[in-house]
Amino acid sequence: MRVWGVVVERFLHVRSVGRSYLLQGSLRRFTHLKEGGEALEENSGRGRGARVEGEENKRQMSTYYVSHGSPMLASEDTPARDFLKQFAALHVPERPKAILAISAHWDTNVPAVTAVSKNSTIHDFYGFPSELYQLQYPAPGMPELARRVKELLVNAGFQTVVEDKKRGLDHGAWVPLLLAYPDADIPVVQLSIQSCKDGAYHYKLGQALAPLKDEGFLVLGSGSATHNLRQFDFSATGIVPWAKEFDDWLYESLNNNRHEEVINWLTKAPHARKAHPSPDHFVPLLVALGAAGEKPTTERIHSSFQMGTFSMASFAFHGTGPK
């Protein structure tokens, strides 16, 4: 077990659309834990994510779920940041035509998709170092992908899908993409979640999007494998037991194709409500899982912890054709 400690003094307030989470006091100790070399499980046989002349998008895309942590991920030296900086090179076999991001931080009553030609950068947080507010991720949008997403969802029975022609990218989307694709030259479209709906709903949402991986689009869910801002353990020198039990359950369930348990995570997972008082950081995983198609295999591509309770686990779902 290797332990990284860094002292941070600040007041943290992370906002999500329609709700806010408040962590009182200062973050006195930011502890990062990495287990047994699992922080980056590399697949050296994968390509470098670069465009190959005359060969682009010949292979089916996998779908992905990454844990984005706090906005400080953009600047802090952590195993999760190192992983995301290598994400495209090590885990994405082809340069995608565009990226569909499903972030925990855009929560609406019905599905909504951004339909802009150029993305603005939303700094949907405060109390952080001023440098974070200077960061921009001006990736182009792709209205035609937005229309394709709407078409797929409507055909799957989602009667109302909103095309948002003003919204940019929140930090759940632009922070991991800033690290993974720093040139911001790949179009990005964002799809909202509906935290008022259950796991089966979000899995079905993903299933509707399964054709996108065959069309050269990258589906990327962004949340956190565990996310309880009131349970950070600043004195932790190891992983807090309840967080480890949930994280182990998630990996074992995905790895053994127990997808029904993952879909029904609130009743099947140990410490479900403690790991996720709100489902918003978990359900992007279910969208990515559903979008992988029928009977996908799971690869854990990153595993690390912050402050004893905050799992930064990330997964690739290698699927088949659409169901």
XYZ file of C-alpha atoms in Angstrom:
323
model
C 0.000 0.000 0.000
C 1.366 3.363 -1.016
C 0.036 6.531 0.592
C 0.127 10.046 -0.838
C -0.632 12.904 1.586
C -0.978 16.545 0.740
C -2.162 19.344 3.030
C -4.981 21.446 1.683
C -6.740 24.314 3.467
C -9.920 25.464 1.808
C -13.658 25.614 2.044
C -15.287 23.344 -0.483
C -18.722 23.722 -1.957
C -19.575 21.648 -5.010
C -22.786 22.479 -6.788
C -24.952 20.307 -8.978
C -27.929 21.505 -11.009
C -30.953 21.442 -8.751
C -29.023 20.660 -5.566
C -25.848 21.491 -3.711
C -23.571 19.544 -1.431
C -21.762 21.322 1.376
C -18.698 20.141 3.194
C -18.103 22.336 6.237
C -14.652 23.147 7.507
C -11.269 22.821 5.871
C -9.843 19.851 4.034
C -6.912 19.402 6.366
C -5.516 16.271 4.821
C -6.013 15.002 1.299
C -4.987 11.328 1.319
C -4.707 9.289 -1.819
C -4.526 5.543 -1.611
C -3.507 3.128 -4.304
C -3.798 -0.625 -3.957
C -1.325 -3.196 -5.192
C -0.504 -1.576 -8.520
C -4.169 -1.534 -9.595
C -4.288 2.227 -10.066
C -3.632 1.793 -13.763
C -4.326 -1.562 -15.373
C -2.782 -0.987 -18.764
C -3.634 -2.894 -21.872
C -0.501 -2.480 -23.918
C -2.174 -4.019 -26.936
C -4.443 -0.993 -27.409
C -3.732 1.803 -29.818
C -2.731 5.354 -29.018
C -6.052 7.000 -29.758
C -4.612 8.803 -32.798
C -6.199 9.005 -36.221
C -4.803 6.432 -38.667
C -5.032 7.497 -42.292
C -7.760 5.545 -44.060
C -8.502 3.401 -40.997
C -10.503 5.582 -38.627
C -13.473 4.130 -36.781
C -13.202 0.663 -38.301
C -13.305 -0.910 -34.862
C -16.236 -0.762 -32.508
C -15.890 1.707 -29.648
C -16.013 0.524 -26.066
C -17.972 2.639 -23.592
C -16.466 4.072 -20.418
C -17.192 5.284 -16.924
C -14.638 7.466 -15.159
C -14.584 8.892 -11.654
C -13.885 12.616 -11.819
C -13.635 13.504 -8.115
C -13.523 17.186 -7.269
C -12.591 19.979 -9.716
C -9.106 19.875 -8.168
C -8.506 16.789 -10.309
C -7.551 19.221 -13.071
C -4.476 20.413 -11.174
C -3.601 18.119 -8.257
C -0.936 15.444 -8.603
C -2.932 12.252 -7.958
C -3.067 8.721 -9.386
C -6.512 9.461 -10.870
C -5.168 12.502 -12.709
C -2.233 10.484 -14.045
C -4.672 7.837 -15.273
C -6.855 10.324 -17.127
C -3.832 11.910 -18.791
C -3.071 8.458 -20.279
C -6.682 7.437 -20.844
C -6.906 8.109 -24.582
C -3.471 6.736 -25.371
C -3.911 3.478 -23.472
C -7.622 2.703 -23.583
C -9.289 4.229 -26.640
C -8.287 2.282 -29.751
C -9.513 4.857 -32.295
C -9.915 8.598 -32.349
C -13.695 9.134 -31.888
C -15.779 11.218 -34.272
C -17.239 12.896 -31.193
C -17.755 12.275 -27.479
C -21.107 11.900 -25.743
C -20.523 12.761 -22.083
C -22.994 11.807 -19.360
C -22.068 13.798 -16.258
C -23.370 13.607 -12.701
C -23.693 17.390 -12.713
C -26.448 17.881 -15.256
C -29.666 16.630 -13.708
C -33.002 17.270 -15.397
C -36.555 15.949 -15.221
C -36.418 14.556 -18.762
C -33.428 13.734 -20.979
C -31.711 16.784 -22.419
C -28.844 16.961 -24.878
C -26.614 19.896 -25.761
C -26.981 21.059 -29.351
C -24.392 23.824 -29.678
C -21.738 24.430 -32.318
C -19.110 25.428 -29.733
C -19.053 24.504 -26.048
C -18.630 27.020 -23.267
C -16.941 25.975 -20.011
C -19.187 25.970 -16.935
C -17.362 26.544 -13.622
C -20.135 25.033 -11.519
C -18.272 25.196 -8.195
C -16.867 27.796 -5.828
C -14.394 28.106 -2.987
C -11.558 26.682 -5.075
C -8.229 28.239 -6.122
C -8.629 31.043 -8.656
C -6.544 29.157 -11.232
C -9.363 26.662 -11.729
C -11.682 29.408 -12.932
C -9.224 30.350 -15.655
C -9.334 26.897 -17.220
C -11.297 26.643 -20.438
C -12.265 23.665 -22.589
C -13.547 25.147 -25.878
C -14.308 21.894 -27.652
C -16.668 22.122 -30.603
C -20.158 20.759 -30.277
C -21.942 18.569 -32.804
C -25.634 19.362 -33.278
C -26.022 16.407 -35.652
C -24.942 14.035 -32.872
C -27.420 15.734 -30.555
C -30.150 15.042 -33.090
C -28.995 11.432 -33.438
C -29.107 10.980 -29.640
C -32.608 12.434 -29.561
C -33.703 10.137 -32.394
C -32.385 7.030 -30.632
C -34.007 7.955 -27.318
C -37.385 8.815 -28.838
C -37.373 5.560 -30.810
C -36.667 3.702 -27.548
C -39.733 5.207 -25.868
C -38.353 8.325 -24.198
C -41.150 10.609 -25.325
C -39.602 13.971 -24.430
C -35.979 14.776 -25.213
C -34.895 18.414 -25.028
C -32.275 19.888 -27.353
C -30.481 22.536 -25.273
C -28.960 25.110 -27.616
C -27.245 27.204 -24.929
C -25.690 24.979 -22.279
C -21.950 24.265 -22.205
C -19.938 21.590 -20.391
C -19.979 21.251 -16.603
C -16.911 20.161 -14.643
C -17.999 16.517 -14.642
C -17.450 16.585 -18.401
C -14.684 19.105 -19.062
C -12.309 18.211 -16.199
C -11.690 14.580 -17.299
C -11.720 15.601 -20.965
C -9.194 18.374 -20.329
C -6.810 15.677 -19.082
C -7.676 12.979 -21.610
C -8.004 15.148 -24.730
C -6.211 18.421 -23.882
C -6.321 19.779 -27.452
C -10.117 20.132 -27.183
C -10.386 19.330 -30.890
C -12.912 16.488 -30.678
C -16.586 17.533 -30.661
C -18.382 16.986 -27.338
C -22.100 16.632 -26.684
C -23.478 16.243 -23.171
C -26.532 14.228 -22.110
C -28.292 14.821 -18.807
C -29.248 12.302 -16.129
C -32.542 12.043 -14.243
C -31.700 11.295 -10.631
C -35.404 11.054 -9.853
C -35.424 7.839 -11.901
C -34.033 4.424 -10.931
C -31.175 2.290 -12.175
C -33.269 0.379 -14.701
C -34.289 3.663 -16.325
C -30.676 4.769 -16.786
C -29.609 1.357 -18.066
C -32.427 1.550 -20.644
C -31.243 5.052 -21.535
C -27.834 3.585 -22.248
C -29.249 0.667 -24.236
C -30.947 3.130 -26.553
C -27.557 4.701 -27.257
C -25.782 1.423 -28.083
C -25.677 2.070 -31.864
C -23.394 5.069 -31.273
C -20.385 2.893 -30.496
C -20.729 1.300 -33.946
C -20.901 4.736 -35.554
C -17.556 5.929 -34.188
C -18.801 7.880 -31.158
C -17.326 7.599 -27.668
C -19.868 7.264 -24.842
C -18.320 8.459 -21.571
C -20.095 8.365 -18.213
C -18.557 10.597 -15.545
C -19.295 10.354 -11.820
C -17.562 8.782 -8.825
C -17.615 5.141 -7.775
C -18.354 6.309 -4.238
C -19.492 9.850 -3.481
C -20.415 10.971 0.012
C -18.969 14.409 0.761
C -20.051 14.216 4.408
C -18.129 11.016 5.064
C -14.606 12.042 4.087
C -12.214 10.689 6.701
C -9.393 13.212 6.925
C -7.459 11.066 9.396
C -7.675 7.896 7.322
C -4.449 6.014 6.739
C -6.270 3.314 4.784
C -9.554 2.785 3.018
C -12.597 3.072 5.282
C -14.269 -0.373 5.462
C -17.710 0.581 4.173
C -16.205 2.315 1.115
C -13.974 -0.664 0.345
C -16.895 -3.070 0.660
C -18.977 -1.057 -1.813
C -16.042 -0.641 -4.196
C -15.226 -4.370 -4.052
C -18.887 -5.250 -4.618
C -19.061 -2.985 -7.664
C -15.936 -4.465 -9.245
C -16.906 -8.074 -8.518
C -20.469 -7.585 -9.782
C -19.310 -5.996 -13.028
C -16.438 -8.418 -13.512
C -18.749 -11.410 -13.064
C -21.483 -9.991 -15.298
C -23.973 -9.606 -12.456
C -25.479 -6.634 -14.219
C -28.938 -7.025 -12.679
C -27.368 -6.485 -9.275
C -25.600 -3.358 -10.488
C -28.817 -2.034 -12.038
C -30.604 -2.670 -8.727
C -27.654 -1.377 -6.719
C -29.742 0.406 -4.084
C -31.052 -2.914 -2.758
C -28.130 -5.173 -3.710
C -24.984 -3.226 -2.823
C -23.530 -3.061 0.691
C -23.729 0.438 2.183
C -25.451 1.742 -0.961
C -26.952 4.849 0.637
C -23.749 5.624 2.481
C -21.657 5.297 -0.659
C -24.155 7.367 -2.668
C -26.606 9.502 -0.650
C -27.755 10.723 -4.060
C -27.619 8.502 -7.158
C -26.271 11.220 -9.461
C -22.623 10.080 -9.424
C -23.538 6.399 -9.877
C -26.138 6.398 -12.670
C -23.716 7.592 -15.408
C -22.087 4.166 -14.967
C -25.404 2.492 -15.793
C -25.799 4.576 -18.941
C -22.302 3.597 -20.087
C -22.970 -0.057 -19.238
C -26.231 -0.103 -21.192
C -24.618 1.643 -24.164
C -22.034 -1.165 -24.453
C -24.679 -3.454 -25.941
C -25.627 -7.010 -25.026
C -23.352 -9.018 -22.717
C -20.401 -6.633 -22.451
C -17.233 -7.561 -20.616
C -15.846 -5.219 -17.987
C -12.292 -4.016 -17.558
C -11.346 -1.986 -14.488
C -8.930 0.516 -15.966
C -8.219 2.483 -12.793
C -8.488 1.990 -9.034
C -7.501 4.485 -6.350
C -8.980 6.177 -3.291
C -8.961 9.698 -1.912
C -9.468 10.601 1.755
C -10.267 7.039 2.711
C -13.806 7.015 1.306
C -13.733 8.443 -2.199
C -13.292 5.681 -4.809
C -11.908 6.890 -8.129
C -12.493 3.553 -9.888
C -13.007 3.701 -13.647
C -14.233 1.039 -16.049
C -14.278 0.134 -19.732
C -17.209 -1.864 -21.091
C -16.294 -3.897 -24.168
C -19.548 -4.767 -25.857
C -21.094 -6.481 -28.814
C -23.629 -5.116 -31.251
C -26.720 -3.238 -30.080
C -29.337 -5.339 -28.371
